Amino acid sequence: MVKNYMEILVSETIDDVIKDYDICTCDDCLNDIKSIALNNLPPVYFLSSTDESQKKAFLLDRQRKISVLAKVAEAIQIVSKKSHIEYSKKMRKSI
């Protein structure tokens, strides 16, 4: 099965940092964050001949984690603004 290892790294990063932000954590918002971050990062696929240690090294690379964290933080900011605006619109309609 073909896997985008950047997607795995983004998912792990979101899981690690989302609790530090005051943002909606519904599936739609989390998927939006993931999509925005992934669209701003290069996809990474490994050949079938690549051993597990190289794949693990990719996931543990410190500089890569920092880059992914930056893109996830940017995505959280974008989604938090969008979800706040949509929430405000819903509240105004209900009043």
JSON list of N, CA and C in Angstrom, two decimals, residues 9-69:
[
{"chain": "A", "resi": 9, "resn": "LEU", "atom": "N", "xyz": [3.12, 12.38, 9.45]},
{"chain": "A", "resi": 9, "resn": "LEU", "atom": "CA", "xyz": [3.81, 13.37, 10.28]},
{"chain": "A", "resi": 9, "resn": "LEU", "atom": "C", "xyz": [2.88, 14.53, 10.64]},
{"chain": "A", "resi": 10, "resn": "VAL", "atom": "N", "xyz": [2.09, 14.99, 9.69]},
{"chain": "A", "resi": 10, "resn": "VAL", "atom": "CA", "xyz": [1.14, 16.07, 9.96]},
{"chain": "A", "resi": 10, "resn": "VAL", "atom": "C", "xyz": [0.09, 15.62, 10.98]},
{"chain": "A", "resi": 11, "resn": "SER", "atom": "N", "xyz": [-0.43, 14.42, 10.82]},
{"chain": "A", "resi": 11, "resn": "SER", "atom": "CA", "xyz": [-1.44, 13.91, 11.76]},
{"chain": "A", "resi": 11, "resn": "SER", "atom": "C", "xyz": [-0.87, 13.82, 13.18]},
{"chain": "A", "resi": 12, "resn": "GLU", "atom": "N", "xyz": [0.36, 13.31, 13.30]},
{"chain": "A", "resi": 12, "resn": "GLU", "atom": "CA", "xyz": [0.98, 13.22, 14.62]},
{"chain": "A", "resi": 12, "resn": "GLU", "atom": "C", "xyz": [1.19, 14.60, 15.23]},
{"chain": "A", "resi": 13, "resn": "THR", "atom": "N", "xyz": [1.59, 15.54, 14.41]},
{"chain": "A", "resi": 13, "resn": "THR", "atom": "CA", "xyz": [1.83, 16.90, 14.90]},
{"chain": "A", "resi": 13, "resn": "THR", "atom": "C", "xyz": [0.53, 17.55, 15.36]},
{"chain": "A", "resi": 14, "resn": "ILE", "atom": "N", "xyz": [-0.53, 17.39, 14.59]},
{"chain": "A", "resi": 14, "resn": "ILE", "atom": "CA", "xyz": [-1.83, 17.95, 14.99]},
{"chain": "A", "resi": 14, "resn": "ILE", "atom": "C", "xyz": [-2.26, 17.35, 16.32]},
{"chain": "A", "resi": 15, "resn": "ASP", "atom": "N", "xyz": [-2.14, 16.04, 16.45]},
{"chain": "A", "resi": 15, "resn": "ASP", "atom": "CA", "xyz": [-2.53, 15.37, 17.70]},
{"chain": "A", "resi": 15, "resn": "ASP", "atom": "C", "xyz": [-1.73, 15.92, 18.89]},
{"chain": "A", "resi": 16, "resn": "ASP", "atom": "N", "xyz": [-0.46, 16.24, 18.66]},
{"chain": "A", "resi": 16, "resn": "ASP", "atom": "CA", "xyz": [0.40, 16.72, 19.74]},
{"chain": "A", "resi": 16, "resn": "ASP", "atom": "C", "xyz": [0.11, 18.16, 20.16]},
{"chain": "A", "resi": 17, "resn": "VAL", "atom": "N", "xyz": [-0.28, 19.01, 19.20]},
{"chain": "A", "resi": 17, "resn": "VAL", "atom": "CA", "xyz": [-0.38, 20.45, 19.51]},
{"chain": "A", "resi": 17, "resn": "VAL", "atom": "C", "xyz": [-1.80, 21.01, 19.59]},
{"chain": "A", "resi": 18, "resn": "ILE", "atom": "N", "xyz": [-2.78, 20.29, 19.13]},
{"chain": "A", "resi": 18, "resn": "ILE", "atom": "CA", "xyz": [-4.14, 20.86, 19.04]},
{"chain": "A", "resi": 18, "resn": "ILE", "atom": "C", "xyz": [-4.67, 21.26, 20.42]},
{"chain": "A", "resi": 19, "resn": "LYS", "atom": "N", "xyz": [-4.24, 20.55, 21.45]},
{"chain": "A", "resi": 19, "resn": "LYS", "atom": "CA", "xyz": [-4.72, 20.87, 22.81]},
{"chain": "A", "resi": 19, "resn": "LYS", "atom": "C", "xyz": [-4.19, 22.21, 23.31]},
{"chain": "A", "resi": 20, "resn": "ASP", "atom": "N", "xyz": [-3.14, 22.72, 22.68]},
{"chain": "A", "resi": 20, "resn": "ASP", "atom": "CA", "xyz": [-2.56, 24.00, 23.08]},
{"chain": "A", "resi": 20, "resn": "ASP", "atom": "C", "xyz": [-3.28, 25.19, 22.46]},
{"chain": "A", "resi": 21, "resn": "TYR", "atom": "N", "xyz": [-4.26, 24.94, 21.60]},
{"chain": "A", "resi": 21, "resn": "TYR", "atom": "CA", "xyz": [-4.98, 26.00, 20.92]},
{"chain": "A", "resi": 21, "resn": "TYR", "atom": "C", "xyz": [-6.44, 26.00, 21.32]},
{"chain": "A", "resi": 22, "resn": "ASP", "atom": "N", "xyz": [-7.03, 27.15, 21.38]},
{"chain": "A", "resi": 22, "resn": "ASP", "atom": "CA", "xyz": [-8.45, 27.29, 21.66]},
{"chain": "A", "resi": 22, "resn": "ASP", "atom": "C", "xyz": [-9.17, 27.32, 20.33]},
{"chain": "A", "resi": 23, "resn": "ILE", "atom": "N", "xyz": [-9.45, 26.14, 19.80]},
{"chain": "A", "resi": 23, "resn": "ILE", "atom": "CA", "xyz": [-10.04, 26.01, 18.47]},
{"chain": "A", "resi": 23, "resn": "ILE", "atom": "C", "xyz": [-10.99, 24.82, 18.47]},
{"chain": "A", "resi": 24, "resn": "CYS", "atom": "N", "xyz": [-11.96, 24.90, 17.60]},
{"chain": "A", "resi": 24, "resn": "CYS", "atom": "CA", "xyz": [-12.90, 23.79, 17.42]},
{"chain": "A", "resi": 24, "resn": "CYS", "atom": "C", "xyz": [-12.13, 22.55, 16.98]},
{"chain": "A", "resi": 25, "resn": "THR", "atom": "N", "xyz": [-12.44, 21.43, 17.59]},
{"chain": "A", "resi": 25, "resn": "THR", "atom": "CA", "xyz": [-11.76, 20.18, 17.24]},
{"chain": "A", "resi": 25, "resn": "THR", "atom": "C", "xyz": [-12.70, 19.17, 16.60]},
{"chain": "A", "resi": 26, "resn": "CYS", "atom": "N", "xyz": [-13.75, 19.68, 15.95]},
{"chain": "A", "resi": 26, "resn": "CYS", "atom": "CA", "xyz": [-14.64, 18.78, 15.23]},
{"chain": "A", "resi": 26, "resn": "CYS", "atom": "C", "xyz": [-13.88, 18.18, 14.05]},
{"chain": "A", "resi": 27, "resn": "ASP", "atom": "N", "xyz": [-14.39, 17.11, 13.49]},
{"chain": "A", "resi": 27, "resn": "ASP", "atom": "CA", "xyz": [-13.71, 16.44, 12.37]},
{"chain": "A", "resi": 27, "resn": "ASP", "atom": "C", "xyz": [-13.51, 17.37, 11.19]},
{"chain": "A", "resi": 28, "resn": "ASP", "atom": "N", "xyz": [-14.49, 18.21, 10.90]},
{"chain": "A", "resi": 28, "resn": "ASP", "atom": "CA", "xyz": [-14.36, 19.13, 9.76]},
{"chain": "A", "resi": 28, "resn": "ASP", "atom": "C", "xyz": [-13.19, 20.09, 9.95]},
{"chain": "A", "resi": 29, "resn": "CYS", "atom": "N", "xyz": [-13.09, 20.68, 11.12]},
{"chain": "A", "resi": 29, "resn": "CYS", "atom": "CA", "xyz": [-12.00, 21.63, 11.38]},
{"chain": "A", "resi": 29, "resn": "CYS", "atom": "C", "xyz": [-10.65, 20.93, 11.38]},
{"chain": "A", "resi": 30, "resn": "LEU", "atom": "N", "xyz": [-10.56, 19.76, 12.00]},
{"chain": "A", "resi": 30, "resn": "LEU", "atom": "CA", "xyz": [-9.30, 19.03, 12.01]},
{"chain": "A", "resi": 30, "resn": "LEU", "atom": "C", "xyz": [-8.89, 18.62, 10.60]},
{"chain": "A", "resi": 31, "resn": "ASN", "atom": "N", "xyz": [-9.86, 18.20, 9.80]},
{"chain": "A", "resi": 31, "resn": "ASN", "atom": "CA", "xyz": [-9.55, 17.84, 8.41]},
{"chain": "A", "resi": 31, "resn": "ASN", "atom": "C", "xyz": [-9.13, 19.06, 7.59]},
{"chain": "A", "resi": 32, "resn": "ASP", "atom": "N", "xyz": [-9.75, 20.20, 7.88]},
{"chain": "A", "resi": 32, "resn": "ASP", "atom": "CA", "xyz": [-9.34, 21.44, 7.19]},
{"chain": "A", "resi": 32, "resn": "ASP", "atom": "C", "xyz": [-7.90, 21.81, 7.55]},
{"chain": "A", "resi": 33, "resn": "ILE", "atom": "N", "xyz": [-7.55, 21.69, 8.82]},
{"chain": "A", "resi": 33, "resn": "ILE", "atom": "CA", "xyz": [-6.19, 21.98, 9.25]},
{"chain": "A", "resi": 33, "resn": "ILE", "atom": "C", "xyz": [-5.21, 21.05, 8.55]},
{"chain": "A", "resi": 34, "resn": "LYS", "atom": "N", "xyz": [-5.54, 19.79, 8.55]},
{"chain": "A", "resi": 34, "resn": "LYS", "atom": "CA", "xyz": [-4.67, 18.80, 7.91]},
{"chain": "A", "resi": 34, "resn": "LYS", "atom": "C", "xyz": [-4.52, 19.08, 6.42]},
{"chain": "A", "resi": 35, "resn": "SER", "atom": "N", "xyz": [-5.61, 19.39, 5.75]},
{"chain": "A", "resi": 35, "resn": "SER", "atom": "CA", "xyz": [-5.58, 19.65, 4.30]},
{"chain": "A", "resi": 35, "resn": "SER", "atom": "C", "xyz": [-4.74, 20.88, 3.98]},
{"chain": "A", "resi": 36, "resn": "ILE", "atom": "N", "xyz": [-4.92, 21.95, 4.74]},
{"chain": "A", "resi": 36, "resn": "ILE", "atom": "CA", "xyz": [-4.16, 23.17, 4.49]},
{"chain": "A", "resi": 36, "resn": "ILE", "atom": "C", "xyz": [-2.67, 22.92, 4.70]},
{"chain": "A", "resi": 37, "resn": "ALA", "atom": "N", "xyz": [-2.32, 22.25, 5.78]},
{"chain": "A", "resi": 37, "resn": "ALA", "atom": "CA", "xyz": [-0.91, 21.96, 6.06]},
{"chain": "A", "resi": 37, "resn": "ALA", "atom": "C", "xyz": [-0.31, 21.09, 4.96]},
{"chain": "A", "resi": 38, "resn": "LEU", "atom": "N", "xyz": [-1.02, 20.04, 4.58]},
{"chain": "A", "resi": 38, "resn": "LEU", "atom": "CA", "xyz": [-0.50, 19.12, 3.56]},
{"chain": "A", "resi": 38, "resn": "LEU", "atom": "C", "xyz": [-0.37, 19.79, 2.20]},
{"chain": "A", "resi": 39, "resn": "ASN", "atom": "N", "xyz": [-1.25, 20.70, 1.89]},
{"chain": "A", "resi": 39, "resn": "ASN", "atom": "CA", "xyz": [-1.16, 21.41, 0.61]},
{"chain": "A", "resi": 39, "resn": "ASN", "atom": "C", "xyz": [0.05, 22.35, 0.57]},
{"chain": "A", "resi": 40, "resn": "ASN", "atom": "N", "xyz": [0.61, 22.66, 1.73]},
{"chain": "A", "resi": 40, "resn": "ASN", "atom": "CA", "xyz": [1.78, 23.53, 1.80]},
{"chain": "A", "resi": 40, "resn": "ASN", "atom": "C", "xyz": [3.07, 22.78, 2.12]},
{"chain": "A", "resi": 41, "resn": "LEU", "atom": "N", "xyz": [3.01, 21.46, 2.07]},
{"chain": "A", "resi": 41, "resn": "LEU", "atom": "CA", "xyz": [4.18, 20.62, 2.30]},
{"chain": "A", "resi": 41, "resn": "LEU", "atom": "C", "xyz": [4.32, 19.63, 1.15]},
{"chain": "A", "resi": 42, "resn": "PRO", "atom": "N", "xyz": [5.55, 19.21, 0.85]},
{"chain": "A", "resi": 42, "resn": "PRO", "atom": "CA", "xyz": [5.72, 18.25, -0.24]},
{"chain": "A", "resi": 42, "resn": "PRO", "atom": "C", "xyz": [5.29, 16.84, 0.19]},
{"chain": "A", "resi": 43, "resn": "PRO", "atom": "N", "xyz": [4.64, 16.09, -0.69]},
{"chain": "A", "resi": 43, "resn": "PRO", "atom": "CA", "xyz": [4.31, 14.71, -0.35]},
{"chain": "A", "resi": 43, "resn": "PRO", "atom": "C", "xyz": [5.59, 13.88, -0.32]},
{"chain": "A", "resi": 44, "resn": "VAL", "atom": "N", "xyz": [5.61, 12.85, 0.51]},
{"chain": "A", "resi": 44, "resn": "VAL", "atom": "CA", "xyz": [6.79, 11.98, 0.60]},
{"chain": "A", "resi": 44, "resn": "VAL", "atom": "C", "xyz": [6.33, 10.53, 0.57]},
{"chain": "A", "resi": 45, "resn": "TYR", "atom": "N", "xyz": [6.80, 9.82, -0.44]},
{"chain": "A", "resi": 45, "resn": "TYR", "atom": "CA", "xyz": [6.50, 8.40, -0.60]},
{"chain": "A", "resi": 45, "resn": "TYR", "atom": "C", "xyz": [7.82, 7.64, -0.67]},
{"chain": "A", "resi": 46, "resn": "PHE", "atom": "N", "xyz": [7.85, 6.45, -0.13]},
{"chain": "A", "resi": 46, "resn": "PHE", "atom": "CA", "xyz": [9.06, 5.62, -0.16]},
{"chain": "A", "resi": 46, "resn": "PHE", "atom": "C", "xyz": [8.87, 4.45, -1.11]},
{"chain": "A", "resi": 47, "resn": "LEU", "atom": "N", "xyz": [9.95, 4.04, -1.72]},
{"chain": "A", "resi": 47, "resn": "LEU", "atom": "CA", "xyz": [9.94, 2.85, -2.57]},
{"chain": "A", "resi": 47, "resn": "LEU", "atom": "C", "xyz": [9.74, 1.61, -1.71]},
{"chain": "A", "resi": 48, "resn": "SER", "atom": "N", "xyz": [9.24, 0.56, -2.32]},
{"chain": "A", "resi": 48, "resn": "SER", "atom": "CA", "xyz": [9.02, -0.68, -1.57]},
{"chain": "A", "resi": 48, "resn": "SER", "atom": "C", "xyz": [10.33, -1.26, -1.04]},
{"chain": "A", "resi": 49, "resn": "SER", "atom": "N", "xyz": [11.45, -0.90, -1.66]},
{"chain": "A", "resi": 49, "resn": "SER", "atom": "CA", "xyz": [12.76, -1.40, -1.21]},
{"chain": "A", "resi": 49, "resn": "SER", "atom": "C", "xyz": [13.32, -0.63, -0.01]},
{"chain": "A", "resi": 50, "resn": "THR", "atom": "N", "xyz": [12.68, 0.46, 0.38]},
{"chain": "A", "resi": 50, "resn": "THR", "atom": "CA", "xyz": [13.15, 1.27, 1.51]},
{"chain": "A", "resi": 50, "resn": "THR", "atom": "C", "xyz": [12.87, 0.53, 2.81]},
{"chain": "A", "resi": 51, "resn": "ASP", "atom": "N", "xyz": [13.88, 0.44, 3.66]},
{"chain": "A", "resi": 51, "resn": "ASP", "atom": "CA", "xyz": [13.66, -0.28, 4.91]},
{"chain": "A", "resi": 51, "resn": "ASP", "atom": "C", "xyz": [12.97, 0.61, 5.95]},
{"chain": "A", "resi": 52, "resn": "GLU", "atom": "N", "xyz": [12.46, -0.03, 6.97]},
{"chain": "A", "resi": 52, "resn": "GLU", "atom": "CA", "xyz": [11.67, 0.66, 8.00]},
{"chain": "A", "resi": 52, "resn": "GLU", "atom": "C", "xyz": [12.49, 1.70, 8.76]},
{"chain": "A", "resi": 53, "resn": "SER", "atom": "N", "xyz": [13.78, 1.47, 8.90]},
{"chain": "A", "resi": 53, "resn": "SER", "atom": "CA", "xyz": [14.60, 2.43, 9.64]},
{"chain": "A", "resi": 53, "resn": "SER", "atom": "C", "xyz": [14.69, 3.77, 8.92]},
{"chain": "A", "resi": 54, "resn": "GLN", "atom": "N", "xyz": [14.71, 3.76, 7.59]},
{"chain": "A", "resi": 54, "resn": "GLN", "atom": "CA", "xyz": [14.74, 5.01, 6.83]},
{"chain": "A", "resi": 54, "resn": "GLN", "atom": "C", "xyz": [13.40, 5.75, 6.95]},
{"chain": "A", "resi": 55, "resn": "LYS", "atom": "N", "xyz": [12.33, 5.01, 6.95]},
{"chain": "A", "resi": 55, "resn": "LYS", "atom": "CA", "xyz": [11.00, 5.61, 7.12]},
{"chain": "A", "resi": 55, "resn": "LYS", "atom": "C", "xyz": [10.87, 6.22, 8.52]},
{"chain": "A", "resi": 56, "resn": "LYS", "atom": "N", "xyz": [11.36, 5.50, 9.51]},
{"chain": "A", "resi": 56, "resn": "LYS", "atom": "CA", "xyz": [11.32, 5.99, 10.88]},
{"chain": "A", "resi": 56, "resn": "LYS", "atom": "C", "xyz": [12.19, 7.24, 11.03]},
{"chain": "A", "resi": 57, "resn": "ALA", "atom": "N", "xyz": [13.35, 7.23, 10.39]},
{"chain": "A", "resi": 57, "resn": "ALA", "atom": "CA", "xyz": [14.25, 8.39, 10.45]},
{"chain": "A", "resi": 57, "resn": "ALA", "atom": "C", "xyz": [13.57, 9.62, 9.84]},
{"chain": "A", "resi": 58, "resn": "PHE", "atom": "N", "xyz": [12.81, 9.43, 8.78]},
{"chain": "A", "resi": 58, "resn": "PHE", "atom": "CA", "xyz": [12.07, 10.53, 8.17]},
{"chain": "A", "resi": 58, "resn": "PHE", "atom": "C", "xyz": [11.10, 11.12, 9.19]},
{"chain": "A", "resi": 59, "resn": "LEU", "atom": "N", "xyz": [10.36, 10.27, 9.88]},
{"chain": "A", "resi": 59, "resn": "LEU", "atom": "CA", "xyz": [9.34, 10.73, 10.83]},
{"chain": "A", "resi": 59, "resn": "LEU", "atom": "C", "xyz": [9.96, 11.39, 12.07]},
{"chain": "A", "resi": 60, "resn": "LEU", "atom": "N", "xyz": [11.21, 11.05, 12.38]},
{"chain": "A", "resi": 60, "resn": "LEU", "atom": "CA", "xyz": [11.84, 11.58, 13.60]},
{"chain": "A", "resi": 60, "resn": "LEU", "atom": "C", "xyz": [12.79, 12.75, 13.33]},
{"chain": "A", "resi": 61, "resn": "ASP", "atom": "N", "xyz": [13.00, 13.10, 12.07]},
{"chain": "A", "resi": 61, "resn": "ASP", "atom": "CA", "xyz": [13.92, 14.18, 11.73]},
{"chain": "A", "resi": 61, "resn": "ASP", "atom": "C", "xyz": [13.47, 15.49, 12.39]},
{"chain": "A", "resi": 62, "resn": "ARG", "atom": "N", "xyz": [14.35, 16.07, 13.18]},
{"chain": "A", "resi": 62, "resn": "ARG", "atom": "CA", "xyz": [14.01, 17.25, 13.98]},
{"chain": "A", "resi": 62, "resn": "ARG", "atom": "C", "xyz": [13.65, 18.47, 13.12]},
{"chain": "A", "resi": 63, "resn": "GLN", "atom": "N", "xyz": [14.45, 18.76, 12.10]},
{"chain": "A", "resi": 63, "resn": "GLN", "atom": "CA", "xyz": [14.19, 19.92, 11.25]},
{"chain": "A", "resi": 63, "resn": "GLN", "atom": "C", "xyz": [12.87, 19.75, 10.50]},
{"chain": "A", "resi": 64, "resn": "ARG", "atom": "N", "xyz": [12.60, 18.55, 10.04]},
{"chain": "A", "resi": 64, "resn": "ARG", "atom": "CA", "xyz": [11.34, 18.29, 9.33]},
{"chain": "A", "resi": 64, "resn": "ARG", "atom": "C", "xyz": [10.15, 18.50, 10.27]},
{"chain": "A", "resi": 65, "resn": "LYS", "atom": "N", "xyz": [10.29, 18.03, 11.51]},
{"chain": "A", "resi": 65, "resn": "LYS", "atom": "CA", "xyz": [9.21, 18.22, 12.48]},
{"chain": "A", "resi": 65, "resn": "LYS", "atom": "C", "xyz": [8.94, 19.69, 12.73]},
{"chain": "A", "resi": 66, "resn": "ILE", "atom": "N", "xyz": [9.99, 20.48, 12.79]},
{"chain": "A", "resi": 66, "resn": "ILE", "atom": "CA", "xyz": [9.83, 21.93, 13.00]},
{"chain": "A", "resi": 66, "resn": "ILE", "atom": "C", "xyz": [9.11, 22.55, 11.81]},
{"chain": "A", "resi": 67, "resn": "SER", "atom": "N", "xyz": [9.48, 22.16, 10.60]},
{"chain": "A", "resi": 67, "resn": "SER", "atom": "CA", "xyz": [8.82, 22.68, 9.40]},
{"chain": "A", "resi": 67, "resn": "SER", "atom": "C", "xyz": [7.35, 22.31, 9.37]},
{"chain": "A", "resi": 68, "resn": "VAL", "atom": "N", "xyz": [7.06, 21.07, 9.72]},
{"chain": "A", "resi": 68, "resn": "VAL", "atom": "CA", "xyz": [5.67, 20.61, 9.75]},
{"chain": "A", "resi": 68, "resn": "VAL", "atom": "C", "xyz": [4.89, 21.36, 10.83]},
{"chain": "A", "resi": 69, "resn": "LEU", "atom": "N", "xyz": [5.49, 21.54, 11.98]},
{"chain": "A", "resi": 69, "resn": "LEU", "atom": "CA", "xyz": [4.84, 22.28, 13.06]},
{"chain": "A", "resi": 69, "resn": "LEU", "atom": "C", "xyz": [4.49, 23.69, 12.62]}
]
